[in-house]
Coordinates of N, CA and C in Angstrom, one line a residue:
X29 N -10.1 51.9 -16.7 CA -10.7 51.2 -16.5 C -11.9 51.4 -15.6
X30 N -13.0 50.7 -15.9 CA -14.2 50.3 -14.8 C -13.9 50.1 -13.7
X31 N -14.1 50.1 -12.3 CA -13.3 49.6 -11.1 C -14.7 48.6 -10.8
X32 N -14.3 47.2 -10.9 CA -15.6 46.3 -10.3 C -15.5 46.4 -8.7
X33 N -16.6 45.3 -8.1 CA -17.3 45.4 -7.0 C -15.8 44.8 -6.3
X34 N -15.5 43.7 -6.9 CA -13.8 42.9 -6.0 C -12.7 43.5 -6.6
X35 N -12.4 44.6 -7.4 CA -11.6 45.5 -7.1 C -11.6 46.6 -5.9
X36 N -12.6 47.1 -6.4 CA -13.1 48.2 -5.1 C -12.8 48.0 -3.4
X37 N -13.6 46.1 -3.6 CA -13.1 45.7 -1.8 C -12.0 45.8 -1.9
X38 N -10.9 45.1 -2.6 CA -9.3 45.1 -2.3 C -8.9 46.0 -2.3
X39 N -9.0 47.2 -2.9 CA -8.3 48.4 -2.9 C -8.9 49.2 -1.6
X40 N -9.9 49.0 -0.8 CA -10.6 49.7 -0.2 C -9.9 48.8 1.6
X41 N -9.7 47.4 1.4 CA -9.4 46.9 2.6 C -7.8 47.4 2.4
X42 N -7.2 47.5 1.6 CA -5.7 47.8 1.8 C -5.7 49.0 2.2
X43 N -6.5 50.2 1.7 CA -6.7 51.5 2.0 C -7.0 51.7 3.4
X44 N -7.8 50.9 3.6 CA -8.6 51.1 5.5 C -7.9 50.6 6.2
X45 N -6.5 49.6 6.0 CA -5.7 49.1 7.3 C -4.2 49.5 7.2
X46 N -4.2 51.1 6.1 CA -3.2 51.8 6.3 C -3.3 53.1 6.4
X47 N -2.7 54.5 6.4 CA -2.7 55.6 6.6 C -3.8 56.3 6.0
X48 N -4.8 56.8 6.5 CA -5.9 57.3 5.7 C -5.4 58.6 5.3
X49 N -5.8 59.0 4.1 CA -5.6 60.3 3.3 C -6.2 61.2 4.4
X50 N -7.4 61.4 4.7 CA -8.0 62.2 6.2 C -8.3 63.8 5.1
X51 N -7.9 64.7 6.2 CA -8.3 66.1 5.6 C -7.8 66.5 4.5
X52 N -6.6 66.0 4.0 CA -6.3 66.1 2.7 C -7.4 65.8 1.3
X53 N -7.7 64.7 1.7 CA -8.8 64.4 0.7 C -10.2 65.2 0.8
X54 N -10.4 64.8 2.1 CA -11.8 66.0 2.4 C -12.0 67.2 1.9
X55 N -10.7 67.8 2.1 CA -10.7 69.4 1.7 C -11.3 69.2 0.1
X56 N -10.8 68.4 -0.6 CA -11.1 68.6 -2.0 C -12.6 68.8 -2.0
X57 N -13.2 68.0 -1.6 CA -15.1 68.9 -1.5 C -15.4 69.9 -0.7
X58 N -14.6 70.0 0.2 CA -15.0 71.4 1.0 C -15.7 72.6 0.9
X59 N -16.6 73.0 1.5 CA -17.4 74.5 0.6 C -16.2 75.3 1.3
X60 N -16.2 76.5 0.3 CA -15.5 77.8 0.6 C -15.9 79.0 0.9
X61 N -15.7 79.3 1.9 CA -15.3 79.4 2.9 C -15.8 78.2 3.9
X62 N -15.1 77.3 4.3 CA -15.3 76.2 5.3 C -16.0 76.7 6.8
X63 N -17.2 76.1 7.2 CA -17.5 76.1 7.8 C -17.3 76.1 9.4
X64 N -17.0 77.0 10.4 CA -16.1 76.1 11.8 C -16.6 76.2 12.8
X65 N -16.0 75.8 14.1 CA -16.3 75.8 15.2 C -16.7 77.4 15.8
X66 N -17.5 77.7 16.7 CA -17.4 79.2 16.8 C -16.1 79.2 18.2
X67 N -15.6 80.1 18.3 CA -14.8 80.7 19.3 C -15.2 80.4 20.5
X68 N -14.4 79.6 21.3 CA -14.5 79.4 22.4 C -15.9 78.0 22.6
X69 N -16.1 77.5 21.8 CA -16.8 76.1 21.6 C -16.2 75.2 22.5
X70 N -17.4 74.4 23.2 CA -16.5 73.5 24.2 C -16.7 72.0 23.4
X71 N -16.0 71.4 23.0 CA -15.6 70.0 22.2 C -16.6 69.1 22.8
X72 N -16.9 69.1 24.0 CA -17.6 68.3 24.7 C -19.2 68.3 24.5
X73 N -19.4 69.3 23.7 CA -20.8 69.4 23.4 C -21.0 68.9 21.6
X74 N -19.8 68.0 21.5 CA -19.9 67.6 19.9 C -20.8 66.4 19.8
X75 N -21.7 66.0 19.1 CA -22.5 65.0 19.2 C -22.1 63.9 18.4
X76 N -21.6 62.6 18.7 CA -20.9 61.6 17.7 C -22.2 60.9 17.2
X77 N -21.5 60.7 15.7 CA -23.0 60.3 14.7 C -22.0 59.4 13.9
X78 N -22.8 58.3 13.5 CA -22.3 57.1 12.8 C -23.0 57.2 10.9
X79 N -22.2 56.8 10.2 CA -23.1 56.7 8.8 C -22.5 55.2 8.0
X80 N -23.7 54.6 7.4 CA -22.8 53.8 6.5 C -23.0 54.1 5.0
X81 N -21.4 53.5 4.8 CA -20.8 53.8 3.8 C -21.2 52.2 3.1
X82 N -21.8 51.8 2.3 CA -22.1 50.6 1.9 C -21.7 50.1 0.2
X83 N -20.9 49.6 0.3 CA -20.5 49.0 -1.3 C -21.0 47.9 -1.2
X84 N -21.2 47.8 -2.7 CA -22.3 46.5 -2.8 C -22.4 45.8 -4.3
X85 N -22.2 44.8 -4.9 CA -21.8 44.6 -6.3 C -23.2 44.5 -6.9
X86 N -23.5 44.9 -7.9 CA -24.9 45.3 -8.7 C -25.1 44.0 -9.3
X87 N -25.2 43.0 -8.5 CA -25.9 41.8 -8.8 C -27.2 41.3 -8.0
X88 N -28.4 41.3 -9.0 CA -29.8 40.6 -8.3 C -29.5 39.3 -8.2
X89 N -30.1 39.1 -6.8 CA -29.8 37.6 -6.5 C -30.9 37.1 -5.8
X90 N -31.3 36.3 -6.0 CA -32.9 35.3 -4.9 C -32.5 35.8 -3.4
X91 N -33.5 36.2 -3.1 CA -33.3 36.7 -1.8 C -33.4 35.5 -0.7
X92 N -33.9 34.1 -1.2 CA -34.1 33.0 -0.4 C -33.3 32.6 0.3
X93 N -32.2 32.6 -0.8 CA -30.6 32.2 -0.5 C -29.6 33.3 -0.7
X94 N -29.5 34.6 -0.7 CA -28.9 35.6 -1.4 C -27.5 35.4 -0.3
X95 N -27.8 35.6 0.6 CA -26.1 35.4 1.5 C -25.2 34.4 1.1
X96 N -26.0 33.0 1.2 CA -24.9 32.0 0.6 C -24.3 32.3 -1.0
X97 N -25.7 32.5 -1.8 CA -25.1 32.2 -2.9 C -24.1 33.3 -3.3
X98 N -24.3 34.4 -2.9 CA -23.7 35.7 -3.4 C -22.3 35.8 -3.1
X99 N -22.4 35.3 -2.0 CA -21.0 35.3 -1.3 C -19.7 34.4 -2.2
X100 N -20.4 33.5 -2.6 CA -19.5 32.8 -3.9 C -19.6 32.8 -5.1
X101 N -20.4 34.1 -5.3 CA -20.7 34.3 -7.1 C -19.9 35.0 -7.7
X102 N -19.2 34.0 -8.8 CA -17.9 34.5 -9.4 C -18.0 36.0 -10.4
X103 N -19.7 36.1 -10.6 CA -19.6 37.3 -11.4 C -19.4 38.8 -10.6
X104 N -19.0 38.4 -9.0 CA -18.6 40.1 -8.5 C -17.5 40.3 -9.2
X105 N -16.4 39.6 -10.0 CA -15.3 39.9 -10.3 C -15.8 40.6 -11.5
X106 N -16.7 41.0 -12.2 CA -17.1 41.9 -12.9 C -18.5 42.4 -12.4
X107 N -19.0 42.4 -11.8 CA -20.2 43.3 -11.4 C -19.4 44.9 -11.2
X108 N -20.5 45.5 -11.4 CA -20.1 47.2 -10.9 C -20.1 47.3 -9.0
X109 N -19.3 48.1 -9.1 CA -19.5 48.4 -7.4 C -20.1 49.7 -7.2
X110 N -21.1 49.6 -6.5 CA -22.4 50.6 -6.1 C -22.3 50.8 -4.7
X111 N -22.9 52.5 -4.4 CA -23.2 52.9 -3.3 C -24.6 53.1 -2.9
X112 N -24.7 53.3 -1.3 CA -26.1 53.7 -1.2 C -26.3 55.4 -0.6
X113 N -26.7 56.0 -1.2 CA -27.1 57.3 -0.4 C -28.4 57.6 -0.4
X114 N -29.0 58.6 0.4 CA -30.4 59.2 0.6 C -30.9 60.3 0.4
X115 N -32.2 61.0 -0.1 CA -32.2 62.4 -0.2 C -33.1 62.2 0.9
X116 N -33.0 63.3 1.9 CA -33.9 63.2 2.8 C -35.3 64.1 2.7
X117 N -36.4 63.9 3.2 CA -37.9 64.4 3.6 C -37.6 65.6 3.6
X118 N -38.5 66.8 3.1 CA -39.0 67.8 3.9 C -39.1 68.4 5.0
X119 N -39.3 67.3 5.9 CA -39.7 67.5 7.0 C -38.7 67.1 8.4
X120 N -37.6 67.0 7.9 CA -36.2 67.0 8.6 C -35.2 67.7 8.8
X121 N -34.4 67.8 9.6 CA -33.5 69.3 9.4 C -31.9 68.6 7.6
X122 N -32.0 69.6 7.2 CA -31.0 69.2 6.5 C -31.9 69.1 5.4
X123 N -33.6 69.3 5.0 CA -34.5 68.9 4.1 C -33.7 68.8 2.6
X124 N -34.1 67.8 1.9 CA -33.6 67.7 0.4 C -32.0 67.4 0.4
X125 N -31.5 67.5 1.4 CA -29.9 67.3 0.9 C -29.3 65.8 1.2
X126 N -28.4 65.6 0.2 CA -27.9 63.6 0.4 C -27.6 63.3 1.4
X127 N -27.4 62.3 1.7 CA -26.4 61.7 2.9 C -26.4 60.8 2.9
X128 N -25.4 59.8 3.8 CA -25.1 58.6 3.8 C -26.4 57.8 5.1
X129 N -27.2 57.2 5.0 CA -27.8 56.2 6.0 C -27.0 56.5 7.0
X130 N -27.4 57.2 8.3 CA -26.8 57.2 9.7 C -27.4 58.1 10.8
X131 N -26.7 58.5 11.5 CA -27.4 59.2 12.9 C -26.5 58.9 14.4
X132 N -27.4 59.6 15.1 CA -26.6 59.7 16.7 C -26.3 58.3 16.9
X133 N -25.3 57.9 17.3 CA -25.0 56.5 18.3 C -26.3 56.6 19.6
X134 N -26.9 55.7 19.6 CA -27.4 54.9 21.2 C -26.3 55.1 22.0
X135 N -26.9 55.1 23.7 CA -25.9 54.8 24.3 C -25.4 53.1 24.7
X136 N -23.9 52.8 24.6 CA -23.4 52.0 24.4 C -23.1 51.2 23.3
X137 N -23.5 52.0 21.7 CA -23.4 51.1 20.9 C -21.4 51.8 20.0
X138 N -21.5 50.9 19.3 CA -20.2 51.4 18.6 C -20.6 51.5 17.7
X139 N -19.6 52.0 16.8 CA -20.1 53.3 15.2 C -20.3 52.0 14.5
X140 N -19.7 50.9 14.3 CA -20.6 50.0 13.4 C -21.9 49.7 13.6
X141 N -21.9 49.2 15.1 CA -23.4 49.2 15.4 C -24.7 50.3 14.8
X142 N -24.2 51.7 15.5 CA -25.1 52.7 15.2 C -25.1 52.7 13.8
X143 N -24.1 52.5 13.2 CA -24.1 52.3 11.5 C -25.1 51.8 10.8
X144 N -24.8 50.3 11.1 CA -25.9 49.2 10.6 C -27.6 49.6 11.2
X145 N -27.4 50.2 12.1 CA -29.1 50.0 12.8 C -29.8 51.4 12.2
X146 N -28.7 52.3 11.8 CA -29.5 53.2 11.1 C -29.6 53.3 10.0
X147 N -28.9 52.5 9.1 CA -29.2 51.9 8.0 C -30.6 51.0 7.6
X148 N -30.1 50.0 8.7 CA -32.1 49.2 8.5 C -33.2 50.5 9.0
X149 N -32.9 51.2 9.5 CA -34.3 52.2 10.4 C -34.2 52.8 9.1
X150 N -33.5 53.6 8.0 CA -33.8 54.5 7.1 C -34.0 53.8 6.2
X151 N -33.1 52.6 5.5 CA -33.5 51.6 4.3 C -33.4 50.7 4.0
X152 N -33.7 50.0 5.3 CA -34.6 48.5 5.6 C -33.6 47.9 5.1
X153 N -32.0 48.0 5.4 CA -30.9 47.1 4.9 C -31.1 45.9 6.1
X154 N -30.8 45.1 5.5 CA -30.5 43.8 6.1 C -29.2 43.5 6.4
X155 N -29.0 42.8 7.6 CA -27.4 42.9 7.9 C -26.9 41.3 7.5
X156 N -27.9 40.7 6.7 CA -27.3 39.3 6.1 C -26.2 39.6 4.9
X157 N -25.0 39.2 5.0 CA -24.1 39.4 4.0 C -23.2 40.5 4.0
X158 N -23.7 41.3 5.2 CA -23.5 42.9 5.0 C -21.7 42.6 6.1
X159 N -21.0 43.2 5.2 CA -19.6 43.3 6.2 C -18.8 44.3 6.4
X160 N -18.7 44.7 7.3 CA -17.8 45.5 7.7 C -16.6 46.0 7.6
X161 N -15.9 46.8 6.9 CA -14.2 46.4 6.8 C -13.2 47.8 7.2
X162 N -13.9 48.4 7.6 CA -13.0 49.8 8.1 C -13.8 51.1 8.5
X163 N -13.1 52.0 8.7 CA -13.9 53.3 8.7 C -12.8 54.4 8.1
X164 N -13.7 55.3 7.3 CA -13.0 56.4 6.8 C -12.3 57.5 8.1
X165 N -12.1 58.5 7.9 CA -11.7 59.8 8.7 C -13.0 60.0 9.4
X166 N -13.0 60.7 10.8 CA -14.1 61.3 11.2 C -14.4 62.5 10.6
X167 N -15.3 63.1 10.6 CA -16.1 64.2 9.8 C -15.8 65.0 10.7
X168 N -15.9 66.4 11.0 CA -16.8 67.4 12.2 C -17.6 68.3 11.0
X169 N -18.7 68.2 11.6 CA -19.6 69.0 10.9 C -20.3 70.4 11.6
X170 N -19.9 71.4 12.1 CA -20.1 72.5 12.8 C -21.2 72.9 12.7
X171 N -22.0 73.0 11.3 CA -22.9 73.9 11.5 C -24.5 72.9 11.6
X172 N -23.8 71.5 12.3 CA -25.0 70.5 12.9 C -24.6 69.9 14.2
X173 N -23.4 70.4 14.6 CA -22.9 69.9 15.9 C -22.3 68.5 15.8
X174 N -22.1 67.8 14.8 CA -22.2 66.7 15.1 C -20.3 66.2 14.8
X175 N -20.1 65.5 15.4 CA -18.8 64.6 14.3 C -19.5 63.1 14.1
X176 N -19.3 63.1 12.6 CA -19.5 62.1 11.8 C -18.7 60.7 11.6
X177 N -18.6 59.3 11.8 CA -17.8 58.3 11.6 C -18.2 57.8 10.5
X178 N -17.8 57.5 9.4 CA -18.2 57.2 8.3 C -17.5 55.4 8.6
X179 N -18.5 54.7 8.4 CA -18.3 53.3 8.6 C -18.4 52.5 7.0
X180 N -17.5 51.6 6.7 CA -17.5 51.2 5.4 C -17.6 49.7 5.5
X181 N -18.5 49.6 4.3 CA -19.1 47.9 4.8 C -19.3 47.8 3.1
X182 N -19.3 46.2 2.9 CA -19.6 45.7 1.9 C -20.6 44.4 1.9
X183 N -21.2 44.4 0.2 CA -22.1 43.5 0.2 C -22.1 42.7 -1.1
X184 N -21.7 41.3 -1.3 CA -21.6 40.7 -2.5 C -23.1 41.4 -3.6
X185 N -24.4 41.5 -3.6 CA -25.1 41.7 -3.9 C -25.9 43.1 -4.1
X186 N -26.7 43.1 -4.8 CA -27.7 44.3 -4.7 C -28.9 44.2 -3.5
X187 N -28.7 44.7 -2.7 CA -29.7 45.0 -1.3 C -31.2 45.2 -1.4
X188 N -32.4 44.7 -1.2 CA -33.4 44.9 -1.3 C -33.6 46.3 -0.2
X189 N -34.2 47.6 -0.7 CA -34.1 48.5 0.2 C -35.3 49.3 -0.1
X190 N -35.7 49.8 1.2 CA -37.1 50.3 0.8 C -36.9 51.7 2.0
X191 N -37.5 53.0 1.5 CA -37.1 54.4 2.1 C -38.4 54.4 3.5
X192 N -37.4 54.7 4.5 CA -38.1 55.4 5.8 C -39.1 56.3 6.0
X193 N -40.5 56.2 6.0 CA -41.5 56.8 5.7 C -41.5 58.4 6.8
X194 N -41.2 59.4 5.7 CA -41.0 60.8 6.8 C -39.7 61.2 7.1
X195 N -38.6 60.2 6.5 CA -37.1 60.3 6.9 C -36.6 60.6 5.4
X196 N -36.7 59.6 4.9 CA -36.1 59.3 3.4 C -37.0 59.4 2.4
X197 N -36.8 61.0 1.6 CA -37.7 60.7 0.5 C -37.1 60.1 -1.2
X198 N -35.8 59.4 -1.0 CA -35.7 58.8 -2.5 C -34.4 58.2 -1.4
X199 N -33.8 57.0 -2.0 CA -33.1 55.7 -2.4 C -31.9 56.2 -3.5
X200 N -31.1 56.7 -3.8 CA -30.0 56.8 -4.8 C -29.2 55.1 -4.7
X201 N -29.0 54.7 -5.7 CA -28.5 53.5 -5.7 C -27.0 54.0 -6.9
X202 N -25.6 54.2 -6.3 CA -24.8 54.9 -7.4 C -23.8 54.3 -7.6
X203 N -23.2 54.1 -9.0 CA -22.2 53.0 -9.5 C -21.2 54.3 -9.2
X204 N -20.2 53.6 -8.6 CA -19.0 54.2 -8.1 C -18.1 55.0 -9.4
X205 N -18.4 54.2 -10.4 CA -17.6 54.8 -11.7 C -18.3 56.1 -12.5
X206 N -19.6 56.0 -11.7 CA -20.1 57.9 -12.0 C -19.4 58.8 -11.1
X207 N -19.1 58.4 -10.4 CA -18.5 59.2 -8.8 C -16.8 59.5 -9.3
X208 N -16.4 58.4 -10.0 CA -15.2 58.6 -10.5 C -14.7 59.4 -12.1
X209 N -15.7 59.8 -12.5 CA -15.8 60.2 -14.0 C -15.6 61.9 -13.8
X210 N -14.6 62.3 -14.2 CA -14.3 63.4 -14.7 C -15.3 64.7 -14.4
X211 N -16.7 64.1 -15.1 CA -17.7 65.3 -15.5 C -18.8 65.4 -14.4
X212 N -18.2 64.1 -13.3 CA -19.2 64.2 -12.1 C -18.7 65.6 -11.5
X213 N -17.6 66.3 -11.2 CA -17.4 66.9 -10.3 C -17.5 68.6 -10.8
X214 N -18.3 69.1 -10.5 CA -19.2 70.5 -10.6 C -18.7 71.2 -9.4
X215 N -18.9 72.5 -10.1 CA -18.4 73.7 -8.8 C -19.6 74.8 -8.8
X216 N -20.2 74.6 -7.7 CA -21.6 75.1 -7.8 C -21.5 76.3 -6.5
X217 N -22.5 77.1 -6.3 CA -22.5 78.4 -5.0 C -23.5 78.1 -4.6
X218 N -23.6 78.3 -3.2 CA -24.8 78.4 -1.7 C -24.6 79.6 -1.2
X219 N -26.0 79.6 -0.5 CA -25.9 81.0 -0.2 C -26.5 80.9 1.5
X220 N -25.9 81.5 2.5 CA -26.3 80.7 3.8 C -26.2 81.9 4.8
X221 N -27.2 82.5 5.2 CA -27.4 83.7 6.0 C -26.5 85.1 5.5
X222 N -27.0 84.9 4.0 CA -26.5 86.2 3.5 C -25.2 86.2 2.6
X223 N -24.2 85.0 3.2 CA -22.9 84.6 2.6 C -23.0 83.8 1.4
X224 N -22.0 84.0 0.4 CA -22.0 83.0 -0.7 C -20.8 81.9 -0.5
X225 N -21.2 80.5 -0.5 CA -20.3 79.4 -0.8 C -19.4 79.4 -1.7
X226 N -18.6 78.9 -2.0 CA -18.6 78.1 -3.3 C -18.3 76.8 -3.1
X227 N -19.1 75.7 -3.7 CA -19.2 74.6 -3.1 C -18.7 73.3 -4.2
X228 N -18.3 72.5 -4.1 CA -17.8 71.8 -5.1 C -18.6 70.3 -4.7
X229 N -19.3 69.8 -5.9 CA -19.9 68.9 -5.6 C -19.6 67.6 -6.8
X230 N -20.4 66.6 -6.4 CA -20.5 65.4 -7.6 C -21.8 65.5 -8.0
X231 N -22.1 65.6 -9.2 CA -23.6 65.5 -9.8 C -23.4 63.9 -10.3
X232 N -24.5 63.4 -9.5 CA -24.6 62.2 -10.3 C -26.3 62.1 -9.6
X233 N -26.9 60.6 -10.8 CA -28.1 60.5 -10.6 C -29.3 61.8 -10.5
X234 N -29.0 62.7 -11.1 CA -29.7 63.5 -11.2 C -29.9 64.5 -10.1
X235 N -28.9 64.4 -9.2 CA -28.7 65.2 -7.7 C -27.2 65.8 -7.9
X236 N -27.1 67.0 -6.9 CA -25.9 67.4 -6.1 C -25.7 67.3 -4.7
X237 N -24.2 66.3 -4.9 CA -23.7 65.8 -3.8 C -22.9 66.6 -2.9
X238 N -23.2 67.1 -2.1 CA -22.1 68.7 -1.9 C -22.2 68.4 0.0
X239 N -21.4 68.8 0.6 CA -21.0 69.3 1.8 C -20.1 67.9 2.4
X240 N -21.0 67.6 3.6 CA -19.9 66.6 4.5 C -20.0 65.3 3.9
X241 N -21.3 65.0 3.1 CA -20.9 63.8 2.4 C -19.8 63.7 1.2
X242 N -20.0 65.0 0.6 CA -18.8 64.7 -0.9 C -18.3 64.8 -0.3
X243 N -17.2 65.6 1.0 CA -16.2 65.1 1.6 C -16.0 63.6 2.0
X244 N -17.1 63.0 2.8 CA -16.6 61.6 3.2 C -16.0 61.2 1.7
X245 N -16.9 61.2 0.8 CA -17.1 60.9 -0.6 C -15.6 60.5 -1.1
X246 N -14.9 61.8 -1.0 CA -13.7 62.0 -1.5 C -12.5 61.5 -0.9
X247 N -12.9 60.8 0.3 CA -12.0 60.3 1.1 C -11.8 58.7 0.4
X248 N -13.0 58.3 0.3 CA -13.4 56.9 -0.1 C -13.1 56.9 -1.5
X249 N -13.4 57.9 -2.6 CA -12.6 57.6 -4.1 C -11.4 57.7 -3.7
X250 N -10.5 58.6 -3.2 CA -9.3 58.7 -2.6 C -8.7 57.1 -2.5
X251 N -9.2 56.8 -1.7 CA -8.5 55.0 -1.4 C -8.7 54.1 -3.2
X252 N -9.7 54.4 -3.7 CA -10.2 54.0 -5.1 C -9.0 54.4 -5.9
X253 N -8.5 55.6 -6.2 CA -7.2 55.7 -6.8 C -7.7 57.1 -7.7
X254 N -8.6 57.9 -7.0 CA -9.4 59.1 -7.7 C -8.2 60.3 -7.3

């Protein structure tokens, strides 16, 4: 059965308050072999970052009164649950890849604050009505030197989004049911530094979501019963 917005929020709140599935879920979508930190690497050099995994209801609401009206809109009980991903431009690191809105924390920021700020900068997300409900397990990304903290937030309406010039080529608004469909999970290969990697991925919205983003989504979907 389809997962509605209200159902998704309830399951996520329960799952985020309990022990997270963590690496066991993440590894379902990990490239094989997985890139590891080099021998002797100093963990103090890891850069901390945050990404926003926004779950929203597929409801279009008049922006003039959106937060107040959507917060009590009974249609969220049957509205589809969707998430926001971005496709990076060809001029930034990891060009063309699909990712959560996010980036490096500024000094003094919490991960929640960093994720919301980056989402505003990258996709013009306003925080009116956005509610942070928890965090997924941090994920180390040795290939880029980051430890990413995925922050989960909800919004009971469809946000008005605009891509950041020079950083975001395209915004993807993906129905959670598309990710949960068995046909979305595919096996691909990638070649890096002369090595071939077997890479599980989600094929949705005309793109392949793989690597760190897919691993984060695997844990997210596990909380929804995947």
